[in-house]
Structure formats: structure tokens, C-alpha cells
Short mmCIF file of C-alpha atoms and ligand atoms in Angstrom, two decimals:
data_model
loop_
_atom_site.label_atom_id
_atom_site.label_comp_id
_atom_site.label_asym_id
_atom_site.label_seq_id
_atom_site.Cartn_x
_atom_site.Cartn_y
_atom_site.Cartn_z
CA MET A 1 -18.56 21.21 67.69
CA ASN A 2 -17.18 24.71 67.23
CA ASP A 3 -14.71 24.08 64.44
CA LYS A 4 -16.90 25.90 61.99
CA LYS A 5 -14.69 25.26 59.00
CA ILE A 6 -14.64 21.50 59.40
CA GLU A 7 -18.32 21.48 60.33
CA LYS A 8 -19.16 23.26 57.13
CA LEU A 9 -17.10 20.81 55.06
CA ILE A 10 -18.80 17.83 56.75
CA ASN A 11 -22.17 19.31 55.96
CA LEU A 12 -21.22 19.92 52.35
CA GLU A 13 -19.96 16.35 52.04
CA GLU A 14 -23.19 15.00 53.56
CA LYS A 15 -25.16 17.00 51.04
CA ARG A 16 -23.01 15.75 48.16
CA GLN A 17 -23.38 12.14 49.25
CA LYS A 18 -27.14 12.50 49.65
CA GLU A 19 -27.96 14.45 46.51
CA GLY A 20 -25.70 12.59 44.11
CA VAL A 21 -25.41 9.04 42.89
CA GLU A 22 -22.20 7.32 43.94
CA LEU A 23 -20.98 4.95 41.26
CA ILE A 24 -17.29 4.60 42.17
CA PRO A 25 -17.22 0.82 42.50
CA SER A 26 -14.76 0.81 45.40
CA GLU A 27 -16.98 3.08 47.52
CA ASN A 28 -19.94 2.33 49.71
CA TYR A 29 -22.02 3.71 52.60
CA ALA A 30 -21.06 2.11 55.88
CA SER A 31 -23.93 1.58 58.31
CA SER A 32 -24.52 4.22 61.02
CA LYS A 33 -23.48 1.62 63.61
CA VAL A 34 -20.09 1.23 61.86
CA ARG A 35 -19.66 5.02 61.79
CA LYS A 36 -20.63 5.28 65.44
CA VAL A 37 -18.18 2.58 66.54
CA LEU A 38 -15.40 4.34 64.60
CA SER A 39 -15.73 7.30 66.92
CA SER A 40 -16.05 5.19 70.11
CA TYR A 41 -13.59 5.40 73.00
CA PHE A 42 -11.47 2.74 71.28
CA VAL A 43 -10.07 5.66 69.26
CA ASN A 44 -7.98 6.55 72.33
CA LYS A 45 -6.13 3.30 72.88
CA TYR A 46 -2.68 1.90 72.00
CA SER A 47 -2.33 -1.88 71.74
CA GLU A 48 0.77 -2.96 69.83
CA GLY A 49 0.90 -6.73 69.64
CA TYR A 50 -1.90 -9.25 69.39
CA PRO A 51 -4.68 -10.36 71.75
CA LYS A 52 -3.23 -11.47 75.10
CA LYS A 53 0.26 -10.55 73.89
CA ARG A 54 0.29 -6.73 74.04
CA TYR A 55 3.08 -4.30 74.79
CA TYR A 56 0.76 -1.95 76.75
CA GLY A 57 -1.66 -2.40 79.64
CA GLY A 58 -5.38 -1.74 79.65
CA ASN A 59 -6.12 -3.90 76.66
CA GLU A 60 -8.63 -6.32 78.08
CA ASN A 61 -11.49 -4.85 76.03
CA VAL A 62 -9.37 -4.33 72.93
CA ASP A 63 -8.37 -8.02 73.10
CA ASP A 64 -12.01 -9.10 73.11
CA VAL A 65 -12.83 -6.78 70.23
CA GLU A 66 -9.98 -8.07 68.12
CA LEU A 67 -10.76 -11.71 68.92
CA LEU A 68 -14.40 -11.10 67.91
CA ALA A 69 -13.33 -9.51 64.63
CA ILE A 70 -11.02 -12.45 63.93
CA GLU A 71 -13.68 -15.06 64.71
CA ARG A 72 -16.23 -13.28 62.50
CA ALA A 73 -13.78 -12.98 59.60
CA LYS A 74 -12.91 -16.69 59.86
CA LYS A 75 -16.58 -17.63 59.89
CA LEU A 76 -17.59 -15.32 57.07
CA PHE A 77 -14.90 -16.46 54.65
CA GLY A 78 -14.39 -20.01 55.91
CA VAL A 79 -10.68 -19.65 56.70
CA PRO A 80 -8.57 -20.90 59.64
CA PHE A 81 -6.65 -17.64 60.16
CA ALA A 82 -7.25 -13.91 59.92
CA ASN A 83 -5.27 -10.81 60.81
CA VAL A 84 -7.55 -7.82 61.12
CA GLN A 85 -4.95 -5.13 61.89
CA PRO A 86 -3.83 -3.81 58.48
CA TYR A 87 -4.58 -0.10 58.23
CA SER A 88 -5.82 -0.53 54.69
CA GLY A 89 -5.39 -2.54 51.48
CA SER A 90 -1.93 -1.38 50.43
CA PRO A 91 -0.28 -2.10 53.81
CA ALA A 92 -2.08 -5.47 53.89
CA ASN A 93 -0.64 -6.41 50.53
CA LEU A 94 2.83 -5.16 51.48
CA ALA A 95 2.63 -7.42 54.55
CA VAL A 96 2.07 -10.40 52.27
CA TYR A 97 5.32 -9.64 50.44
CA LEU A 98 7.17 -9.31 53.75
CA ALA A 99 5.73 -12.61 54.97
CA THR A 100 6.47 -14.63 51.85
CA CYS A 101 9.36 -13.01 49.95
CA LYS A 102 12.83 -11.52 50.38
CA PRO A 103 13.71 -8.21 48.75
CA GLY A 104 14.61 -8.89 45.13
CA ASP A 105 12.44 -12.01 44.83
CA VAL A 106 10.33 -12.32 41.69
CA VAL A 107 6.58 -11.68 42.11
CA MET A 108 3.85 -11.60 39.51
CA GLY A 109 0.56 -9.69 39.30
CA GLN A 110 -1.98 -8.19 36.97
CA ALA A 111 -0.78 -4.92 35.46
CA LEU A 112 -2.42 -1.77 36.78
CA THR A 113 -3.36 -0.67 33.27
CA ALA A 114 -5.01 -4.05 32.72
CA GLY A 115 -7.14 -3.61 35.84
CA GLY A 116 -4.74 -4.80 38.55
CA HIS A 117 -3.59 -2.78 41.54
CA LEU A 118 -0.47 -0.71 42.25
CA THR A 119 0.52 -3.12 45.02
CA HIS A 120 0.49 -6.08 42.67
CA GLY A 121 3.95 -5.02 41.52
CA HIS A 122 3.65 -1.68 39.71
CA SER A 123 7.00 -0.02 39.20
CA VAL A 124 6.09 3.10 41.22
CA SER A 125 4.87 1.11 44.22
CA ALA A 126 7.20 -0.23 46.95
CA THR A 127 6.19 -3.64 45.70
CA GLY A 128 7.76 -2.92 42.32
CA ILE A 129 10.76 -1.13 43.83
CA PHE A 130 11.87 -3.81 46.31
CA PHE A 131 10.80 -6.84 44.32
CA LYS A 132 11.35 -7.95 40.70
CA THR A 133 7.91 -7.83 39.28
CA ILE A 134 6.44 -9.47 36.25
CA GLN A 135 3.09 -8.07 35.14
CA TYR A 136 0.47 -9.94 33.14
CA ALA A 137 -2.15 -8.19 31.02
CA LEU A 138 -5.50 -9.27 29.59
CA LYS A 139 -6.26 -10.82 26.22
CA LYS A 140 -5.57 -8.54 23.31
CA THR A 141 -8.60 -9.46 21.20
CA ASP A 142 -12.38 -9.41 21.52
CA VAL A 143 -12.24 -7.61 24.84
CA TYR A 144 -15.85 -6.47 24.42
CA LYS A 145 -17.07 -10.02 24.08
CA LYS A 146 -18.31 -11.87 27.16
CA GLN A 147 -15.39 -14.19 27.79
CA ASP A 148 -12.80 -14.86 30.46
CA LEU A 149 -10.30 -12.16 29.61
CA PHE A 150 -7.23 -13.73 31.21
CA ASP A 151 -4.75 -15.34 28.85
CA TYR A 152 -3.79 -18.35 30.96
CA ASP A 153 -1.26 -19.60 28.37
CA GLU A 154 0.57 -16.31 28.62
CA ILE A 155 0.38 -16.22 32.43
CA ARG A 156 1.67 -19.83 32.58
CA LYS A 157 4.49 -18.98 30.17
CA LEU A 158 5.56 -15.99 32.26
CA ALA A 159 5.34 -18.00 35.47
CA LYS A 160 7.50 -20.85 34.06
CA GLU A 161 10.05 -18.44 32.67
CA TYR A 162 10.40 -16.15 35.72
CA LYS A 163 9.47 -18.56 38.55
CA PRO A 164 7.76 -16.00 40.82
CA ARG A 165 7.69 -16.73 44.54
CA LEU A 166 4.34 -14.99 44.85
CA ILE A 167 1.53 -14.61 42.36
CA TRP A 168 -1.41 -12.21 42.78
CA VAL A 169 -4.86 -12.81 41.45
CA GLY A 170 -7.32 -9.94 41.92
CA ALA A 171 -8.23 -6.68 40.32
CA THR A 172 -9.65 -3.22 40.73
CA ALA A 173 -11.20 -2.98 37.30
CA TYR A 174 -12.32 -6.39 36.08
CA PRO A 175 -16.06 -6.79 35.43
CA LEU A 176 -16.21 -10.60 35.34
CA LYS A 177 -15.85 -13.53 37.70
CA PHE A 178 -12.40 -14.95 38.50
CA ASP A 179 -11.52 -18.56 37.69
CA TYR A 180 -9.32 -19.14 40.73
CA LYS A 181 -8.74 -22.80 39.83
CA LYS A 182 -6.87 -21.83 36.67
CA PHE A 183 -4.59 -19.44 38.56
CA ALA A 184 -4.01 -22.12 41.21
CA GLU A 185 -2.91 -24.66 38.60
CA ILE A 186 -0.29 -22.20 37.36
CA ALA A 187 0.92 -21.22 40.85
CA ASP A 188 1.14 -24.86 41.92
CA GLU A 189 3.14 -25.78 38.78
CA VAL A 190 5.83 -23.28 39.75
CA ASP A 191 5.47 -23.75 43.51
CA ALA A 192 4.52 -20.12 44.10
CA TYR A 193 2.40 -18.69 46.85
CA LEU A 194 -0.93 -17.65 45.38
CA ALA A 195 -2.53 -14.64 47.00
CA SER A 196 -5.95 -13.35 46.01
CA ASP A 197 -6.74 -9.74 46.58
CA ILE A 198 -10.53 -9.72 46.90
CA ALA A 199 -10.87 -6.10 48.01
CA HIS A 200 -13.40 -5.24 45.36
CA ILE A 201 -15.50 -8.38 45.55
CA ALA A 202 -15.27 -9.39 49.23
CA GLY A 203 -18.91 -8.57 49.82
CA LEU A 204 -19.95 -10.50 46.76
CA ILE A 205 -18.02 -13.54 47.95
CA ALA A 206 -19.43 -13.19 51.47
CA GLY A 207 -22.92 -12.87 49.98
CA GLY A 208 -22.45 -15.97 47.82
CA VAL A 209 -22.77 -14.22 44.48
CA HIS A 210 -19.12 -14.57 43.38
CA PRO A 211 -17.03 -17.77 43.70
CA SER A 212 -14.68 -17.86 46.69
CA PRO A 213 -10.94 -18.34 46.19
CA VAL A 214 -10.70 -20.15 49.52
CA ASP A 215 -10.06 -23.64 48.12
CA TYR A 216 -7.49 -22.50 45.61
CA VAL A 217 -5.21 -19.82 47.06
CA HIS A 218 -2.89 -19.72 50.04
CA ILE A 219 -3.55 -16.14 51.17
CA ILE A 220 -6.46 -13.77 50.81
CA THR A 221 -6.32 -10.01 51.35
CA THR A 222 -9.21 -7.64 51.35
CA THR A 223 -10.14 -4.16 52.31
CA THR A 224 -13.18 -3.86 54.49
CA HIS A 225 -14.83 -0.77 53.07
CA LYS A 226 -15.74 -1.68 49.51
CA THR A 227 -18.49 -4.23 48.78
CA LEU A 228 -17.97 -5.51 52.35
CA ARG A 229 -19.42 -2.20 53.52
CA GLY A 230 -17.38 -1.71 56.68
CA PRO A 231 -14.99 0.99 57.84
CA ARG A 232 -11.80 1.69 55.93
CA GLY A 233 -9.41 -1.09 56.86
CA ALA A 234 -8.15 -4.46 55.69
CA MET A 235 -7.61 -8.09 56.61
CA ILE A 236 -5.23 -10.86 55.65
CA MET A 237 -6.41 -14.41 55.76
CA VAL A 238 -4.67 -17.75 55.34
CA THR A 239 -6.56 -20.73 53.89
CA GLU A 240 -6.21 -24.45 54.73
CA LYS A 241 -4.29 -24.78 51.47
CA GLY A 242 -1.97 -22.00 52.70
CA LEU A 243 -1.42 -23.81 56.01
CA LYS A 244 -0.57 -26.99 54.18
CA LYS A 245 2.00 -25.22 52.00
CA ASP A 246 3.50 -23.32 54.89
CA PRO A 247 2.31 -24.03 58.46
CA GLU A 248 4.13 -20.91 59.64
CA LEU A 249 2.23 -18.56 57.34
CA PRO A 250 -0.07 -17.15 60.08
CA GLU A 251 2.91 -16.33 62.27
CA LYS A 252 4.83 -14.82 59.37
CA ILE A 253 1.82 -12.66 58.45
CA ASN A 254 1.29 -11.52 62.01
CA LYS A 255 4.99 -10.56 62.26
CA ALA A 256 4.91 -8.82 58.92
CA VAL A 257 1.94 -6.63 59.99
CA PHE A 258 3.37 -5.94 63.45
CA PRO A 259 6.23 -5.18 64.06
CA GLY A 260 7.22 -5.53 60.39
CA LEU A 261 5.20 -2.69 58.95
CA GLN A 262 2.83 -1.16 61.44
CA GLY A 263 2.73 0.13 64.99
CA GLY A 264 -0.38 0.21 67.09
CA PRO A 265 -3.51 -1.12 65.43
CA HIS A 266 -6.45 1.28 65.05
CA ASP A 267 -8.68 -0.35 67.63
CA ASN A 268 -11.73 1.78 66.76
CA GLN A 269 -11.31 0.49 63.20
CA THR A 270 -11.03 -3.12 64.44
CA ALA A 271 -14.21 -2.71 66.42
CA ALA A 272 -16.00 -1.28 63.40
CA ILE A 273 -14.68 -4.10 61.23
CA ALA A 274 -16.16 -6.56 63.75
CA VAL A 275 -19.52 -4.78 63.42
CA ALA A 276 -19.37 -4.86 59.63
CA LEU A 277 -18.46 -8.57 59.59
CA ASN A 278 -21.47 -9.31 61.78
CA GLU A 279 -23.65 -7.36 59.37
CA ALA A 280 -22.22 -9.37 56.47
CA LEU A 281 -23.05 -12.59 58.30
CA GLN A 282 -26.81 -11.74 58.31
CA PRO A 283 -29.15 -13.16 55.66
CA SER A 284 -30.03 -9.60 54.52
CA PHE A 285 -26.44 -9.16 53.32
CA LYS A 286 -26.86 -12.03 50.83
CA LYS A 287 -29.83 -10.21 49.39
CA TYR A 288 -27.77 -7.02 49.22
CA ALA A 289 -24.89 -8.76 47.41
CA HIS A 290 -27.24 -10.32 44.86
CA GLN A 291 -28.91 -6.97 44.21
CA ILE A 292 -25.53 -5.31 43.63
CA VAL A 293 -24.95 -7.70 40.69
CA LYS A 294 -28.50 -7.40 39.36
CA ASN A 295 -28.15 -3.62 39.44
CA SER A 296 -24.77 -3.71 37.77
CA GLN A 297 -26.20 -5.87 34.98
CA ALA A 298 -29.20 -3.57 34.52
CA LEU A 299 -26.95 -0.54 34.36
CA ALA A 300 -24.64 -2.34 31.90
CA GLU A 301 -27.54 -3.24 29.61
CA GLU A 302 -28.70 0.39 29.52
CA LEU A 303 -25.22 1.66 28.71
CA LYS A 304 -24.91 -0.92 25.94
CA LYS A 305 -28.29 0.21 24.57
CA GLY A 306 -26.83 3.72 24.59
CA GLY A 307 -24.05 2.45 22.35
CA LEU A 308 -21.15 2.00 24.79
CA ASN A 309 -18.51 -0.68 24.41
CA LEU A 310 -18.19 -2.56 27.69
CA VAL A 311 -15.13 -4.58 28.59
CA GLY A 312 -16.13 -8.23 28.98
CA GLY A 313 -19.42 -7.48 27.24
CA GLY A 314 -21.10 -6.41 30.49
CA SER A 315 -20.84 -7.14 34.16
CA GLU A 316 -20.84 -10.27 36.27
CA ASN A 317 -20.05 -8.47 39.48
CA HIS A 318 -20.41 -4.94 40.89
CA LEU A 319 -18.44 -3.16 38.22
CA ILE A 320 -18.59 -1.92 34.64
CA LEU A 321 -15.68 -0.77 32.52
CA ALA A 322 -16.64 1.22 29.45
CA ASP A 323 -14.35 2.23 26.60
CA LEU A 324 -15.15 5.81 25.48
CA SER A 325 -12.56 5.92 22.71
CA PRO A 326 -15.06 5.11 19.95
CA LEU A 327 -17.04 8.16 21.10
CA PHE A 328 -14.33 10.72 21.82
CA GLY A 329 -11.00 9.25 20.72
CA PRO A 330 -8.23 8.11 23.09
CA GLY A 331 -7.60 9.67 26.51
CA CYS A 332 -11.02 11.16 27.16
CA GLY A 333 -12.33 9.38 30.28
CA VAL A 334 -11.63 12.57 32.19
CA PHE A 335 -14.31 14.48 30.29
CA ALA A 336 -16.96 11.97 31.28
CA GLN A 337 -15.79 11.98 34.86
CA LYS A 338 -15.93 15.77 35.09
CA ALA A 339 -19.21 16.31 33.26
CA LEU A 340 -20.92 13.49 35.20
CA ASP A 341 -19.63 14.95 38.44
CA LEU A 342 -21.34 18.21 37.55
CA ALA A 343 -24.51 16.21 36.90
CA GLY A 344 -24.34 14.59 40.34
CA ILE A 345 -23.11 11.17 39.10
CA THR A 346 -19.72 10.19 40.55
CA LEU A 347 -17.51 7.64 38.85
CA ASN A 348 -13.88 7.52 37.76
CA LYS A 349 -11.86 7.64 34.61
CA ASN A 350 -10.02 4.40 34.08
CA THR A 351 -7.64 2.65 31.73
CA ILE A 352 -9.13 0.00 29.45
CA PRO A 353 -7.42 -3.15 28.17
CA ASN A 354 -4.87 -2.24 25.45
CA GLU A 355 -5.14 1.36 26.62
CA PRO A 356 -4.34 3.63 23.64
CA ALA A 357 -3.62 6.70 25.78
CA SER A 358 -2.16 6.81 29.35
CA PRO A 359 -3.10 6.08 32.98
CA PHE A 360 -3.39 9.85 33.63
CA TYR A 361 -5.58 10.37 30.58
CA PRO A 362 -7.21 7.00 30.26
CA SER A 363 -9.80 6.19 27.62
CA GLY A 364 -12.46 4.59 29.80
CA ILE A 365 -14.68 5.03 32.80
CA ARG A 366 -15.22 2.62 35.68
CA LEU A 367 -18.53 2.54 37.53
CA GLY A 368 -20.38 0.24 39.82
CA THR A 369 -23.35 -0.36 42.06
CA PRO A 370 -22.34 -1.20 45.68
CA ALA A 371 -23.14 2.25 47.09
CA SER A 372 -26.38 2.91 45.19
CA THR A 373 -27.59 -0.60 46.10
CA THR A 374 -27.00 0.16 49.78
CA ARG A 375 -29.38 3.09 49.39
CA GLY A 376 -32.03 0.68 48.13
CA MET A 377 -31.89 1.57 44.45
CA LYS A 378 -32.93 -1.26 42.11
CA GLU A 379 -32.97 -2.06 38.39
CA LYS A 380 -35.46 0.70 37.61
CA GLU A 381 -33.16 3.38 39.08
CA MET A 382 -30.20 1.81 37.31
CA ARG A 383 -31.92 2.14 33.94
CA PHE A 384 -32.69 5.77 34.77
CA ILE A 385 -29.08 6.47 35.79
CA GLY A 386 -27.84 4.71 32.64
CA LYS A 387 -30.02 6.94 30.46
CA LYS A 388 -28.71 10.06 32.23
CA ILE A 389 -25.12 8.93 31.72
CA ILE A 390 -25.75 8.52 27.99
CA GLU A 391 -27.34 11.96 27.88
CA VAL A 392 -24.28 13.53 29.53
CA LEU A 393 -21.99 11.71 27.11
CA SER A 394 -23.90 13.12 24.18
CA ILE A 395 -23.49 16.63 25.61
CA ILE A 396 -19.74 16.01 25.64
CA LYS A 397 -19.92 14.66 22.09
CA ASN A 398 -21.53 17.92 21.00
CA TYR A 399 -18.81 19.90 22.68
CA PHE A 400 -16.16 17.89 20.84
CA LYS A 401 -18.02 18.32 17.53
CA LYS A 402 -17.73 22.05 17.96
CA GLN A 403 -13.94 21.73 18.05
CA GLY A 404 -13.94 20.69 14.38
CA ASN A 405 -14.16 17.46 12.48
CA ASN A 406 -10.56 16.40 12.92
CA PHE A 407 -10.30 17.33 16.54
CA SER A 408 -8.51 14.83 18.80
CA PHE A 409 -7.81 15.63 22.48
CA TRP A 410 -5.05 13.08 22.58
CA ASN A 411 -3.32 14.74 19.66
CA LEU A 412 -3.18 18.13 21.46
CA PRO A 413 0.29 19.14 22.57
CA LYS A 414 0.72 17.95 26.15
CA GLU A 415 0.95 21.51 27.53
CA LYS A 416 -2.41 22.41 25.96
CA ARG A 417 -4.39 19.54 27.48
CA GLY A 418 -4.88 21.08 30.91
CA GLU A 419 -6.18 24.30 29.45
CA PHE A 420 -8.56 22.44 27.14
CA ILE A 421 -9.99 20.54 30.08
CA LYS A 422 -10.41 23.78 32.12
CA ASN A 423 -12.33 25.43 29.27
CA PHE A 424 -14.44 22.33 28.88
CA GLU A 425 -15.32 22.43 32.58
CA LYS A 426 -16.19 26.11 32.44
CA THR A 427 -18.55 25.60 29.51
CA ILE A 428 -20.14 22.43 30.85
CA LYS A 429 -20.77 24.00 34.23
CA LYS A 430 -23.07 26.50 32.50
CA ASN A 431 -24.75 23.93 30.28
CA ARG A 432 -28.53 23.97 30.88
CA ASP A 433 -29.01 20.32 30.09
CA ILE A 434 -26.36 19.31 32.59
CA LYS A 435 -28.11 21.43 35.24
CA LYS A 436 -31.42 19.80 34.38
CA ILE A 437 -29.89 16.29 34.64
CA LYS A 438 -28.34 17.23 38.00
CA ASN A 439 -31.77 18.17 39.29
CA GLU A 440 -33.35 14.97 38.01
CA ILE A 441 -30.58 12.94 39.66
CA LYS A 442 -31.01 14.85 42.90
CA LYS A 443 -34.74 14.32 42.92
CA MET A 444 -34.33 10.60 42.41
CA ALA A 445 -31.38 10.24 44.83
CA LEU A 446 -33.18 11.97 47.72
CA LYS A 447 -35.84 9.27 47.66
CA PHE A 448 -33.10 6.82 48.83
CA PRO A 449 -31.66 7.90 52.19
CA ILE A 450 -28.07 7.10 53.05
CA PRO A 451 -27.35 5.40 56.35
N1 DSN B 501 -8.66 2.91 45.25
C1 DSN B 501 -9.11 1.56 45.06
C2 DSN B 501 -10.06 1.44 43.92
O1 DSN B 501 -10.72 2.41 43.63
O2 DSN B 501 -10.19 0.37 43.32
C3 DSN B 501 -7.98 0.61 44.94
O3 DSN B 501 -7.02 0.88 45.88
#
């Protein structure tokens, strides 16, 4: 390769991924086979349509690849239908709307600020612009207690009042298991389609460590690159229950994906999805999925020991959501994200239930264990990482202390917040303890190669 600039950036990214600890719960390390297949000759092909029904010639190999991916998806999740063409999660979810609703229909989903996803009906998403969306939140009380945080009475009340045509169950920031049966009872009572977006937990379901929605919902969408550990991409599946409700659902979904929303599928991506699904069908993947949860629980325990308030009292899956407002006041997740980044620990700021600040300046952090578990890290490493996170948080605490007793970031005038964050970063970058932690993290991380 002689594109020096891109080569340099690839090398820097490789170094970052190797030397740091990746805790963003939606990220993972795909296998080298998956990465290799992504750059195979399938990258060159156009194949609008579906296997054996294409608009272009030369698709005999693409057909077989797509059929393999479909068969493997059906086997892994126990469903009668799968479409493996969606470019990623958001287009997959939009295709579900197109297949089941007309513009202006009422749909219902978990609010983004309560851990849902933009495409479950947020007002800035096409799903909230072209459809009337009702959003449900989580319980208002005892959110740090280990309990199912969904308020089913409230969800039922909203469903009965607004009669949605489509209800979403699924989240991007929910640390506990889903009770799909309860959502199904509500959807059935109002005769709605029930779609579960399992993007975050697909690998856990495939590995048998999280209950499957397959018996309860009509449609399942998932990305393929999170816990499922494949390439970026997505799939839409229809269950037996979905076929019973609407035998034409598979055809409607196929039409919604192409020609409704997309053009030519990314065949290199389809081939890599097929590889990842095969990997997920192996017994070793079950072990991996179980270890993700064990690691998440070990990390959660360490963070609790360090005094953090965790939503849901801990973790039952791959993910932890911590409220930092008792430490720093509202709106301060960004400081943890930035300081931890400088220490080689990557996670993201996130809203918490009953968020007191805003989605741009949320009060929490979201972290998880799919990527570190892929590297072979176990409970011991999680406890080490947990300790380092608490150390970084106490460095931030000291910085805040120096701003005076009554200091509150959230109370700063809006135009001053950016400047305050910049100064914080400048100071923290030079902090000796942060540098020391970064070296400790690097030393530990390098013992666990990435694929
Ligand atoms: N960006 C994904 C996540 O981090 O959960 C959702 O689209």
C-alpha cells in the first residue's frame, strides 16, 4: 500500500486497539477470518435482488453465500426466515416500519434517554418523523436496586390508549435480562406487531446466556457486529409467531429492504456475516458468551465496591450503566469518558434513567465486556480494570474539588461548558497518575492479543 496517510492511521488505530481496553459494550473484535472475508473479491460485485432472483448476472457465487448466511442465521436463532442484507441496524429497523406500518401509524418503543435506540421512535430519527411515536421510559424509583426496571402497567396503559401498530422491545443501555413474555402479552392485547431489537445481546442469546425472544415476538432485528462478533451489518428475522400473525411478513420484509430502502447488498459483508454465524454456532462461542456475563458481573462488583451506583444494581448481561451524578453532579459523564480515554480505557458517556441533565451532557457512563472477553480477559482482569476506573474517577473528583465547594458543571452557563471541558482535558493529559494508569493498562492489555 502506498497511501501513506491512511497506512499511518491504520497503524495508529491498531496500536490504540491493542494497547487500550475496549469497554464500549456495542463494540467487539471480529475474527481475522471475518476481516479477511470483508476484503475478499465479493467487495466488487453488484447483486440487487435475492438469491436466484437477481437483477444482474454473475451472481452464482453470491447466491450461495447469501443462502448460506440465511441458513446459518435460521439455525442459530431458531427462526423460519432471515434477511441478511440490511447494511446495519438502523436501516434494518427502518425496514421493519416499512414492512408493517404506513406513514403516520402509531408505533411504540423505549425512549432513547431510558436506554432505547434512536430508531425505536425518537423524534430526530426518520422513525419519529414519519410515524407517530409513543415512548416508554423505565421505572422512576429504586433504579439502583436489582429489579426488572420496566413498568409494565405504564406500558400497557400507553398501548391501550394509543393502539400502536408496532411495539419495540430492546435497548442499547439496559443491564438486565428482558422479560419478553410480558411485552408479548401487551402487544397481543392490542394486536400490535412486536419486534425485538436484540442488537446488543444477540451473541448472548446465541450463546444461551440470555433468554431468546423467539417464542414471543413476531420480528427480530439485530446488528451482527456487537456481541455476535461479526462484521458491521444486520439481519431481520421472522418467527413462527410472526408467520402466524402475518404469513406475508417475510415477503414484506424482503421488499422493504430491497427495493424499499436499499440498493445492492454488500456481498462481502454477507459473506463475512456467514462466517461469523458459523463461528457463533461452535461450542466455543457458548463459552465466550458465558464469560462475557461473568466478566461484566465481576467488573460491576468492583465498581460497586468503589462506591458507584449501578442501574439495576449490577449486570445480568454484557453491560453496566453507572450513575456518576452522586460523585460529580449532573451532566458529568463526559469527564469520565475523556479521562478514561487518556488512561487507555474506552467507554462512553450515557444517559441514566430519570436523567437530570441532557443526552449531550449525560450523567452516566456505559461500559461492557464483549471486546475484552474476546481478548481472553477474565474476572481477574475485570477487577483490575474496575480498580483503575475508580482511580481515574477519584482524579476527576480532585479536579472538581479544586473548583470550589459549590462548583457544579451543570450550573455553568451553556457557553462556558465547552471551555471548562477543554481546560479539564489539558490538565488531565498532564496528570502523572493518569499517565501511570495508562501504562499499567497497556502492560496488562498487551498480554491479551487482539485477533
Ligand atoms: N451505536 C450503538 C450502541 O452503541 O449501542 C447503537 O446504535
